[in-house]
GROMACS .gro file of C-alpha atoms in nm:
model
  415
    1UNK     CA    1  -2.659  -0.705  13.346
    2UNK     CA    2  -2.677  -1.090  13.233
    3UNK     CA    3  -2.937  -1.150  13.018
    4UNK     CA    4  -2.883  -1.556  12.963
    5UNK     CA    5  -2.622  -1.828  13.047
    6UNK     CA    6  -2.624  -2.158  12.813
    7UNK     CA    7  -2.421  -2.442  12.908
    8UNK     CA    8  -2.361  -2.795  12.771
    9UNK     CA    9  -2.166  -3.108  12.870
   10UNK     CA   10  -2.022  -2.942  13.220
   11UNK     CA   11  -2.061  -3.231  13.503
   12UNK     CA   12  -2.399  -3.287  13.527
   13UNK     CA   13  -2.554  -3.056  13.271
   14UNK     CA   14  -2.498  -3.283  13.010
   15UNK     CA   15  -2.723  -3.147  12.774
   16UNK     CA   16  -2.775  -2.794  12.638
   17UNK     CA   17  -2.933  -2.588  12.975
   18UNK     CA   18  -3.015  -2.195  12.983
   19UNK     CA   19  -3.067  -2.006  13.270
   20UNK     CA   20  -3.244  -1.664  13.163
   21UNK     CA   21  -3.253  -1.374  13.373
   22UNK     CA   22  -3.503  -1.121  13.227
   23UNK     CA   23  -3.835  -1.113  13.129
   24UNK     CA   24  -3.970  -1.039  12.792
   25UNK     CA   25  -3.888  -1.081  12.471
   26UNK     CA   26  -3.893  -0.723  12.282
   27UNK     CA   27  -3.757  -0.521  12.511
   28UNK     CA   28  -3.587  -0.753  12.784
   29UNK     CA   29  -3.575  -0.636  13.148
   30UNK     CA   30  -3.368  -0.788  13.366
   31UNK     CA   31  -3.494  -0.978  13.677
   32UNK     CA   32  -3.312  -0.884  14.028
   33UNK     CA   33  -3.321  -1.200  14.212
   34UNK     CA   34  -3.311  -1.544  14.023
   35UNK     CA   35  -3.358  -1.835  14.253
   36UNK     CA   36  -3.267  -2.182  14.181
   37UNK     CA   37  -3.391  -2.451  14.374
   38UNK     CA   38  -3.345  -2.829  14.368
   39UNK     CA   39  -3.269  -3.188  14.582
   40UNK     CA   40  -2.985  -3.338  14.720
   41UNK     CA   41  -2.714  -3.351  14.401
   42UNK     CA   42  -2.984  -3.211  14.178
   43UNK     CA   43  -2.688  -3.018  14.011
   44UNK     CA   44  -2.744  -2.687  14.174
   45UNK     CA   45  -2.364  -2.629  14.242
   46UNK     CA   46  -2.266  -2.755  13.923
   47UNK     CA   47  -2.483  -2.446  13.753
   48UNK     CA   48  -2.321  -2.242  13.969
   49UNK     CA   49  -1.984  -2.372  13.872
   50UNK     CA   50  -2.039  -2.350  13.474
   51UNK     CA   51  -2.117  -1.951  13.542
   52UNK     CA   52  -1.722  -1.983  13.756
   53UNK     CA   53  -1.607  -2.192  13.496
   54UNK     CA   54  -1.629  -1.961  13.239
   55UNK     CA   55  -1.521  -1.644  13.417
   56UNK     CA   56  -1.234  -1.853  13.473
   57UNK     CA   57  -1.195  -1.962  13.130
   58UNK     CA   58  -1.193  -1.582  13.061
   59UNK     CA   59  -0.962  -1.481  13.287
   60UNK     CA   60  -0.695  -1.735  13.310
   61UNK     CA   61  -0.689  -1.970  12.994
   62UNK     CA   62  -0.387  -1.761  12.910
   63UNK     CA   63  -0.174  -1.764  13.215
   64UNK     CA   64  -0.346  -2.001  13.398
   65UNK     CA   65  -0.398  -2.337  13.169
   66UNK     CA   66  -0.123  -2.560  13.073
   67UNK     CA   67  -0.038  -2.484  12.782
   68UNK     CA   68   0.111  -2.834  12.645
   69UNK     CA   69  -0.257  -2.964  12.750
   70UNK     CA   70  -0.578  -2.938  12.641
   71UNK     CA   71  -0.839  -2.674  12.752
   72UNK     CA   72  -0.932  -2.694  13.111
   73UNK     CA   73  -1.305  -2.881  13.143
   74UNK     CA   74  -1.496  -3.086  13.264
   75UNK     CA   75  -1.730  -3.320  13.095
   76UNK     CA   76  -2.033  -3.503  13.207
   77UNK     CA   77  -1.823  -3.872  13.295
   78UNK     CA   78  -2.080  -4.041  13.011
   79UNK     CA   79  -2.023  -3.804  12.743
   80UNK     CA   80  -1.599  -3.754  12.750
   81UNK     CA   81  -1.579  -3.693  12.374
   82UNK     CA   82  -1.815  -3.434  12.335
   83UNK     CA   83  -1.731  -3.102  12.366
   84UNK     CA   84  -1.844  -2.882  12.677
   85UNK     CA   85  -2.053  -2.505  12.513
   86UNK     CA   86  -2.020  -2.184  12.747
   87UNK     CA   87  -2.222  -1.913  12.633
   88UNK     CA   88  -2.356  -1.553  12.774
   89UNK     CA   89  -2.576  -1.248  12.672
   90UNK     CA   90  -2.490  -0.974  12.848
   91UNK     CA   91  -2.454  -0.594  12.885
   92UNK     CA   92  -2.143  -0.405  12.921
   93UNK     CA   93  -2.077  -0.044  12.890
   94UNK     CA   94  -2.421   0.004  12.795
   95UNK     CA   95  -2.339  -0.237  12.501
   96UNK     CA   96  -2.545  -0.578  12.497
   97UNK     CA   97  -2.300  -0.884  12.371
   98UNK     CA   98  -2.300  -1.246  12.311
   99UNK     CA   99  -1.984  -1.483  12.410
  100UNK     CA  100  -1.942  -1.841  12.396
  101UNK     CA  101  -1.684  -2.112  12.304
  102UNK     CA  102  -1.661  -2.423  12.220
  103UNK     CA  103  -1.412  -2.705  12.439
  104UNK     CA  104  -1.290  -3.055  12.307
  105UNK     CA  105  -1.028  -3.241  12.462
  106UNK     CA  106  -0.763  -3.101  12.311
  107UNK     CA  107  -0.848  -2.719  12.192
  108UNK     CA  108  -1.133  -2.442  12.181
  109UNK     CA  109  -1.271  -2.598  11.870
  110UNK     CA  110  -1.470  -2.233  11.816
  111UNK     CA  111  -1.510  -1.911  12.059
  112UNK     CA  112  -1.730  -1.623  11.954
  113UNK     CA  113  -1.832  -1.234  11.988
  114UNK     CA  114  -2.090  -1.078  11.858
  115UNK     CA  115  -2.242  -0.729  11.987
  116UNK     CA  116  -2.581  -0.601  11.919
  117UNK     CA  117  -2.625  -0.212  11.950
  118UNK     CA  118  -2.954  -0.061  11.868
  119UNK     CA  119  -3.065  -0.492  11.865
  120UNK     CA  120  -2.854  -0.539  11.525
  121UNK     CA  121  -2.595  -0.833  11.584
  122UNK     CA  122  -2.294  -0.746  11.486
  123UNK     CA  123  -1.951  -1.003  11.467
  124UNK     CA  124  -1.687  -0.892  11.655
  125UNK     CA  125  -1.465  -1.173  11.572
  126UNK     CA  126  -1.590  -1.575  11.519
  127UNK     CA  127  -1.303  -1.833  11.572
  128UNK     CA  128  -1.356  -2.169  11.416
  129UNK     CA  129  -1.031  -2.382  11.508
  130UNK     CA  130  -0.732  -2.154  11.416
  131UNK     CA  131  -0.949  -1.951  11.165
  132UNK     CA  132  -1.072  -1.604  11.325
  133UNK     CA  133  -1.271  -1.406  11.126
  134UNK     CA  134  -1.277  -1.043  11.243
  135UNK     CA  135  -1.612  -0.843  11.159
  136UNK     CA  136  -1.685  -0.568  10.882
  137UNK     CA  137  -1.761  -0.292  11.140
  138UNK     CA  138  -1.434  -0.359  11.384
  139UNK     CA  139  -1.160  -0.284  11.063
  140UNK     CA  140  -1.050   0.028  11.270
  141UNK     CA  141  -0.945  -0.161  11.495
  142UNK     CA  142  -0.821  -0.476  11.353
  143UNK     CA  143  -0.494  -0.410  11.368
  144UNK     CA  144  -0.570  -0.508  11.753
  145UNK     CA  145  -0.705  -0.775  11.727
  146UNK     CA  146  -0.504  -0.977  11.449
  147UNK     CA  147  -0.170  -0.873  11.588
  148UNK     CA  148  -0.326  -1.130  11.846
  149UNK     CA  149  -0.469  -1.455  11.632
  150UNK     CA  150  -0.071  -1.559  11.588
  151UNK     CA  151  -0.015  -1.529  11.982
  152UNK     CA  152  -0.311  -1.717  12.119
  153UNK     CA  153  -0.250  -2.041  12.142
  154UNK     CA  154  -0.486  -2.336  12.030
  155UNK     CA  155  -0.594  -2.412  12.370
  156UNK     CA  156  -0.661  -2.061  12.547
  157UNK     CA  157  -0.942  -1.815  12.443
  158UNK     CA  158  -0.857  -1.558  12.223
  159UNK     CA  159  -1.060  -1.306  12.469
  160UNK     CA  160  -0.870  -1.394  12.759
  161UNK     CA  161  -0.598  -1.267  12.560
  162UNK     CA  162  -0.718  -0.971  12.410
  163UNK     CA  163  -0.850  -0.845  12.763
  164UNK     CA  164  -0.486  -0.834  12.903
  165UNK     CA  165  -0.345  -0.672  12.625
  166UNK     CA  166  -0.576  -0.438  12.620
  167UNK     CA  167  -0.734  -0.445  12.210
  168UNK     CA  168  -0.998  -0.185  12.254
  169UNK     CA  169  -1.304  -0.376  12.059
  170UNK     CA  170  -1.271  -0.667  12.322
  171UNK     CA  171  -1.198  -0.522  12.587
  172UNK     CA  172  -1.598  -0.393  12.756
  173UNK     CA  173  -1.656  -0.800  12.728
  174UNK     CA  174  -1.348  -0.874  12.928
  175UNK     CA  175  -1.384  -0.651  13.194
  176UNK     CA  176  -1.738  -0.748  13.178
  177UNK     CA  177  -1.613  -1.089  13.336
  178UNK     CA  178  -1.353  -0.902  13.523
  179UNK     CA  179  -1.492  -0.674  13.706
  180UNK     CA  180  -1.899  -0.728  13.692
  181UNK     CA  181  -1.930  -1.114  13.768
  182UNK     CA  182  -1.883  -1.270  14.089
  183UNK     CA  183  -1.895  -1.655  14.154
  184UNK     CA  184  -1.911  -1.731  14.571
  185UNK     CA  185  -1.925  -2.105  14.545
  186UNK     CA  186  -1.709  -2.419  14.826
  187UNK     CA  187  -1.656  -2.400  15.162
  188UNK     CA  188  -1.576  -2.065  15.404
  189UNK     CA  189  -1.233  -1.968  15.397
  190UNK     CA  190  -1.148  -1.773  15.727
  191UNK     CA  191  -0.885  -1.578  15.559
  192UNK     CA  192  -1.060  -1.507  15.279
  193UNK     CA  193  -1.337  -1.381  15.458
  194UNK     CA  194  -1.144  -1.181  15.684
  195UNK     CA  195  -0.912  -0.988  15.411
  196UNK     CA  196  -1.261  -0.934  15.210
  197UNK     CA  197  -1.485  -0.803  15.570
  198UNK     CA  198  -1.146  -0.584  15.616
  199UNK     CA  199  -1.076  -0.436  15.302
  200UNK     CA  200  -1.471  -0.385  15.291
  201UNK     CA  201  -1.496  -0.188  15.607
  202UNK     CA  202  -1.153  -0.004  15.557
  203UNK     CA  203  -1.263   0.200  15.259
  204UNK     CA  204  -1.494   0.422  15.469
  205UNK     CA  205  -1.726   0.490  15.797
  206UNK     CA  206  -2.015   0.451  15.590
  207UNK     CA  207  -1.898   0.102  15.459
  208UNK     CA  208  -1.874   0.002  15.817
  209UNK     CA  209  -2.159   0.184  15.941
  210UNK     CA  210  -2.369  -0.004  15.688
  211UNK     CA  211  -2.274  -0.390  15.760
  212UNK     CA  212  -2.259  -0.354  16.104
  213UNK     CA  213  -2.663  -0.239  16.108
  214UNK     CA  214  -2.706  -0.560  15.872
  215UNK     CA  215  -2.504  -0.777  16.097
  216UNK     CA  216  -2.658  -0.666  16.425
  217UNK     CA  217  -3.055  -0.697  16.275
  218UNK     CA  218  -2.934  -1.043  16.264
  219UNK     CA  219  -2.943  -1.062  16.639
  220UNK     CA  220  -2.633  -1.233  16.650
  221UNK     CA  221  -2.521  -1.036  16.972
  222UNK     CA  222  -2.256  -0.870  16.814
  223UNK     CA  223  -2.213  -0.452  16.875
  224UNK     CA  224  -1.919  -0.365  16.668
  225UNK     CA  225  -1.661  -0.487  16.416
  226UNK     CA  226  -1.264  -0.374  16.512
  227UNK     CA  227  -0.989  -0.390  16.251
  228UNK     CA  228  -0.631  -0.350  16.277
  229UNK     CA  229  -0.549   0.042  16.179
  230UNK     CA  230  -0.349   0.080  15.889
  231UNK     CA  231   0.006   0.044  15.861
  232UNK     CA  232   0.167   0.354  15.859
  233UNK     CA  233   0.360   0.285  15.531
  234UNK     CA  234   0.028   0.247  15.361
  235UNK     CA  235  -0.199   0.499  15.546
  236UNK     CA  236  -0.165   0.785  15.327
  237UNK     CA  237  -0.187   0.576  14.968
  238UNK     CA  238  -0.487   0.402  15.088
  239UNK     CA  239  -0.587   0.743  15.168
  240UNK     CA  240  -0.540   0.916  14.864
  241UNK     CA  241  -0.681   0.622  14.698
  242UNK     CA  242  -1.021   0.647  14.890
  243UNK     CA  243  -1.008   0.996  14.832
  244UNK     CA  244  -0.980   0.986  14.453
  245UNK     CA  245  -1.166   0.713  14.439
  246UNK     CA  246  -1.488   0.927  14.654
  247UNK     CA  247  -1.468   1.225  14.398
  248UNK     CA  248  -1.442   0.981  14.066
  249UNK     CA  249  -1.774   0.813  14.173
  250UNK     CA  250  -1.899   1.133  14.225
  251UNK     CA  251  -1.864   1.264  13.881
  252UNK     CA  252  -1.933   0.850  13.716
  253UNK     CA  253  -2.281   0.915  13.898
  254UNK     CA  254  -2.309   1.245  13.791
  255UNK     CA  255  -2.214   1.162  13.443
  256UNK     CA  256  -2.454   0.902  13.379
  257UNK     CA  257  -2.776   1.121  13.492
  258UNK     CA  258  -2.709   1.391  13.309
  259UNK     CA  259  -2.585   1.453  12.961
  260UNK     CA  260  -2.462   1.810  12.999
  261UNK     CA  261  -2.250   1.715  13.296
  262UNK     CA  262  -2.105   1.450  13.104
  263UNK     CA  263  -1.967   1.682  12.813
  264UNK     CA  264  -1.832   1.895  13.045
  265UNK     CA  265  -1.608   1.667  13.171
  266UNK     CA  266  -1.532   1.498  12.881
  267UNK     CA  267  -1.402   1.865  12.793
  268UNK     CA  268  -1.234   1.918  13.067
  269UNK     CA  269  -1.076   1.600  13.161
  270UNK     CA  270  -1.081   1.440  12.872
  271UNK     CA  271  -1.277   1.153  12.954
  272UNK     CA  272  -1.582   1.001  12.860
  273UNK     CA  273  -1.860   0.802  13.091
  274UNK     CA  274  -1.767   0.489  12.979
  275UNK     CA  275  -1.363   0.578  13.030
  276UNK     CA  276  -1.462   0.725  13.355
  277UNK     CA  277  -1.601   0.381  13.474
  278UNK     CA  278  -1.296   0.204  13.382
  279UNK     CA  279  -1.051   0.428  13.560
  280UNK     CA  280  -1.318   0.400  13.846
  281UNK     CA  281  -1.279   0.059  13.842
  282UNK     CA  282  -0.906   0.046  13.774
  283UNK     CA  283  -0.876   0.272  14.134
  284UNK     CA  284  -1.082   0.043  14.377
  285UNK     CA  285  -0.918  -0.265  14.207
  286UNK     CA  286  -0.551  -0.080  14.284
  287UNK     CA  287  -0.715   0.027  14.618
  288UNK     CA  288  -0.791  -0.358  14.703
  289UNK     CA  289  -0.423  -0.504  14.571
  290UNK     CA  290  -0.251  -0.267  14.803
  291UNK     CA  291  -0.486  -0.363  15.088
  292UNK     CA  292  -0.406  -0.705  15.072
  293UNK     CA  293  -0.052  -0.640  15.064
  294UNK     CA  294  -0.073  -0.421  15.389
  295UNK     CA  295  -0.206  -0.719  15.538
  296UNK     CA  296  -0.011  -0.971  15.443
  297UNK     CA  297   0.259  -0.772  15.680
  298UNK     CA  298   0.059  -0.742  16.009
  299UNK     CA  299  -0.315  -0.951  15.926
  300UNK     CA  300  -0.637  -0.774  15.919
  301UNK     CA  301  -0.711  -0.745  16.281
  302UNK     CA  302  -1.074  -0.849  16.252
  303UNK     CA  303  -1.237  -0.898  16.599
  304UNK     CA  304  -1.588  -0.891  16.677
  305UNK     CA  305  -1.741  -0.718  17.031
  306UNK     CA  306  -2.066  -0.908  17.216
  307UNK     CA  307  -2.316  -0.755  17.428
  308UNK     CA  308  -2.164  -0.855  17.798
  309UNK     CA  309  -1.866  -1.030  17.685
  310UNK     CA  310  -1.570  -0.859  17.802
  311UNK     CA  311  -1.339  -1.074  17.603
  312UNK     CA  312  -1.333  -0.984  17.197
  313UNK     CA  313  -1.380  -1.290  16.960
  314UNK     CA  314  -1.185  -1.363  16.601
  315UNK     CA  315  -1.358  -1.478  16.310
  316UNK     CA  316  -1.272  -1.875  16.393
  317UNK     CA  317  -1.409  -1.854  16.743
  318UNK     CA  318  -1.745  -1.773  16.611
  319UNK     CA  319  -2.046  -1.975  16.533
  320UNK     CA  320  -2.093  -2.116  16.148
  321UNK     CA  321  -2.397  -1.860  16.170
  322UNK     CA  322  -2.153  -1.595  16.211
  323UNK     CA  323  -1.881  -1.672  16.007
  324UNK     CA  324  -2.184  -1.752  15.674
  325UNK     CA  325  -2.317  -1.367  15.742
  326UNK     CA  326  -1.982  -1.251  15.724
  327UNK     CA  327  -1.826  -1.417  15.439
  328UNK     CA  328  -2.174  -1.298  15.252
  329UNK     CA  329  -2.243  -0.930  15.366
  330UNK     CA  330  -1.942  -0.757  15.173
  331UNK     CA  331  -1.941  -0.971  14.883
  332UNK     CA  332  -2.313  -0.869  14.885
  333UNK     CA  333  -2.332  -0.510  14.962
  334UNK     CA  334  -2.022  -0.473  14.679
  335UNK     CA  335  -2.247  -0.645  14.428
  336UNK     CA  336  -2.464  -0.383  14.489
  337UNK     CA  337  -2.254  -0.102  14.502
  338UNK     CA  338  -2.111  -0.159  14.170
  339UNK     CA  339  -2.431  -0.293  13.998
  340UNK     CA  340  -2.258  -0.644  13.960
  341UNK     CA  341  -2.414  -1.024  13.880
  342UNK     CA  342  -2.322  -1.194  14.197
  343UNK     CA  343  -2.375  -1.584  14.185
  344UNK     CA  344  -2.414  -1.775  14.491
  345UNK     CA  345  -2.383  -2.133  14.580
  346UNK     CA  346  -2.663  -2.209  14.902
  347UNK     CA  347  -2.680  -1.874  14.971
  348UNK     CA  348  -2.843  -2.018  15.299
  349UNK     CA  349  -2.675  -2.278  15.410
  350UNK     CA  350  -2.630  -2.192  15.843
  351UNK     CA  351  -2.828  -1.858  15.842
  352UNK     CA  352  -3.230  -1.909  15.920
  353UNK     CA  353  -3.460  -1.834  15.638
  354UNK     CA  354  -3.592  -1.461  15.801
  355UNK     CA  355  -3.193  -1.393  15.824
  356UNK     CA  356  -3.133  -1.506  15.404
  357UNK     CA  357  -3.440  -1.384  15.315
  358UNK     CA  358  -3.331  -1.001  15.422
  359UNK     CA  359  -3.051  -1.065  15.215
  360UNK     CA  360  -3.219  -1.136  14.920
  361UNK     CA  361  -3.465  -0.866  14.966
  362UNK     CA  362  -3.179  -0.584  14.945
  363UNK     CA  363  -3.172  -0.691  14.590
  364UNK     CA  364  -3.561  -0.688  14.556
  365UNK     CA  365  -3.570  -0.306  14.669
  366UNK     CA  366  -3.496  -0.030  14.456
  367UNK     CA  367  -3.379   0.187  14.746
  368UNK     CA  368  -3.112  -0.066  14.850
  369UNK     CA  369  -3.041  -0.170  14.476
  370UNK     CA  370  -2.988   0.150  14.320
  371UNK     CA  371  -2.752   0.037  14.035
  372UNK     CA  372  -2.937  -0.262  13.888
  373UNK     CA  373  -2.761  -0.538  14.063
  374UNK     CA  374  -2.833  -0.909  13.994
  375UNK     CA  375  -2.858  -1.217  14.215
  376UNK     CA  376  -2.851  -1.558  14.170
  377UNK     CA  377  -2.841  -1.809  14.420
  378UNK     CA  378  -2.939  -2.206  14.465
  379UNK     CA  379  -3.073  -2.343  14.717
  380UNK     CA  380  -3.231  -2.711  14.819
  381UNK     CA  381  -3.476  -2.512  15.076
  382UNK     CA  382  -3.853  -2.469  14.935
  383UNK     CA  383  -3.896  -2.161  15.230
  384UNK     CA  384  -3.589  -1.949  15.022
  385UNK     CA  385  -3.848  -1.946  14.730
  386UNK     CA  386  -3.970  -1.574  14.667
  387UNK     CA  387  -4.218  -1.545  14.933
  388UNK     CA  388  -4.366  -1.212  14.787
  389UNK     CA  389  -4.226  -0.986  15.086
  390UNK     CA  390  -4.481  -0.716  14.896
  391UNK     CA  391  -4.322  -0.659  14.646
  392UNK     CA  392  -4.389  -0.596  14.250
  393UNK     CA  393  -4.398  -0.837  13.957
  394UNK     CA  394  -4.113  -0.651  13.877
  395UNK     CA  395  -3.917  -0.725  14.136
  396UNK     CA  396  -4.018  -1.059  14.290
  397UNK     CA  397  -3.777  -1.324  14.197
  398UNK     CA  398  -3.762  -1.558  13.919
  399UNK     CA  399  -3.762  -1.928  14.071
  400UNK     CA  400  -3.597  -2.228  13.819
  401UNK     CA  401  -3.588  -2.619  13.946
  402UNK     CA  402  -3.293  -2.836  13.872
  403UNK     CA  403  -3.372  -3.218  13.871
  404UNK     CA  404  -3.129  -3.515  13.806
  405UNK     CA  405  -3.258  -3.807  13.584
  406UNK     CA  406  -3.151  -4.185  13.679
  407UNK     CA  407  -2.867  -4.138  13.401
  408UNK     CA  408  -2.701  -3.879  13.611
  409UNK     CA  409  -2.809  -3.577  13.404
  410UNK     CA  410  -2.961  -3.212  13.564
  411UNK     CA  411  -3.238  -3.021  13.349
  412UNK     CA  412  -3.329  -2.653  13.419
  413UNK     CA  413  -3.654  -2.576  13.396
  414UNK     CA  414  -3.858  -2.283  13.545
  415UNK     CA  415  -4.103  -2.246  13.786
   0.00000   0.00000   0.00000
């Protein structure tokens, strides 16, 4: 669950923006579908690239920044000097957190996590330059995380680093980033799309089953989805894999309605809920990697069937229609399969309004969003706004306008 995203001094959110995602203010709920809606270069994509940005940052400041430069941003072109402010309230394993840093041109000038159990804030760690301060409560395991201050360098996040080696307090906020935040921002990528449909449908019948009655209410024409079969090399570990995988969601469901259940395991395997979810997640990502590496040996195979053509089409000889739905249903239908924040860019840019607007309302329905999935999504068209679809306060979605000033800045405001 995302509770908040702040931003500062990224392209054309110059100055400090929030985009909140719940409603309330004692006991915050979160809000399934968040809309954002604005004009030609109102700085809709540049929103959704601050929320990439700093999954990004997260993930790859370590490995994936230079380190004999300064951190990776990108200020408004006015304001160069000042630094660019990331900053998100979340929840993750059933824990809610703040994280933010702080970018100048040539380091993370500060980076900070705080968690707030039972709403009392408590400091994980606060980083002002190359001064970390580790909090009171986390001394059990500060070994972990100061073995780590010497290592990080001045221009990478210190979370990026404690994520991949694993120090206990930090890691629930990096795999928070890792594993329940999705960006789908630029252009299709027919590859992309086809590795992601593939994987998707591979993992089982009812995977398939599923998009293929979403892609056909589309009316698109199309009657069924073919894939390559697996390589025999791979067949039985993918398998195995979705086998495991099957029987450990099983018991993660089972754990989290019902306390007794739980403690039995934990007895018996050893593992608790929130260890459970991780190995969970640990499989399918496993499951995935080896996927794509089957693949990159023979291709996916993807081929779509029409009604009364004999000839079977590929991904690139479709229509732009086509290729949008499929480049979005997975991505989607994971989001809400794991409970993720999924961010889109235009979420309906090619597709008619009816077409997006059954997309959005699989996140509006409890019975299709079981697990408390989020979506956000821009979009310059004023039909995309909630149109009611009868559904709840609860559940309608939360609609924020982005406008761009003569000076070249964006403000968020909502509706």
């Amino acid at each position: 669950m995302l509770r908040s995203f702040r931003v500062s001094n990224h392209k054309s959110l110059a100055d400090l923006q929030e985009l909140r995602l719940t409603r309330g203010a004692a006991a915050p709920v979160a809000v399934p579908v968040t809309a954002v809606h604005g004009g030609p270069a109102a700085g809709k994509s540049n929103l959704v690239d601050a929320v990439g940005h700093m999954r990004d940052a997260v993930l790859n400041s370590v490995t994936g920044w230079d380190p004999y430069a300064g951190p990776v941003r990108f200020p408004h072109l006015a304001f160069p000097g000042r630094p660019t402010d990331f900053e998100a309230v979340f929840i993750a394993e059933g824990i809610p957190y703040t994280y933010g840093f702080r970018l100048d041109a040539a380091d993370v000038a500060a980076e900070w996590l705080y968690s707030h159990p039972r709403s009392r804030k408590r400091i994980v760690f606060e980083r002002e330059g190359e001064a970390v301060r580790i909090g009171p409560i986390f001394e059990p395991a500060r070994f972990g995380i100061t073995a780590l201050i010497s290592l990080v360098r001045p221009n990478a996040l210190l979370l990026s680093l404690a994520g991949q080696m694993y120090s206990e307090a930090l890691v629930p906020a990096y795999r928070w980033f890792e594993t329940m935040l999705e960006v789908l921002a630029g252009g299709a990528d027919i590859e992309a799309t086809e590795l992601r449909l593939g994987s998707h449908l591979s993992r089982s019948t009812e995977n398939a089953a599923r998009l293929l009655t979403l892609l056909q209410s589309a009316d698109l024409g199309i009657t069924d989805l073919l894939i390559a079969q697996n390589d025999p090399g791979y067949a039985d570990y993918l398998r195995d894999l979705d086998a495991d995988i099957a029987i450990l969601g099983e018991q993660t469901e089972r754990a989290a309605v019902s306390a007794g259940y739980a403690a039995q395991l934990e007895q018996d395997s050893g593992l608790n809920a929130t260890q459970l979810a991780r190995e969970l997640t640990n499989m399918r990502n496993a499951r995935d990697a080896l996927y794509s590496r089957m693949v990159v040996r023979r291709g996916v195979g993807l081929r779509l069937v029409h009604t009364g053509v004999e000839p079977v089409f590929t991904l690139a000889e479709e229509s732009s229609a086509t290729q949008a739905l499929l480049r979005l249903l997975p991505v989607l239908l994971d989001a809400l399969d794991a409970g993720k924040v999924l961010v889109v860019d235009d979420i309906g840019a090619q597709l008619t309004v009816e077409e997006t607007d059954r997309l959005v309302q699989l996140f509006q329905n409890p019975e299709t969003n079981t697990r408390g999935a989020q979506l956000v999504y821009t979009t310059g068209n004023r039909a995309l706004m909630d149109r009611g679809n009868g559904r709840s306060a609860r559940t309608r979605s939360t609609v924020w306008t982005v406008r761009r000033s003569d000076a070249g800045t964006s403000t968020l405001t909502v509706s």
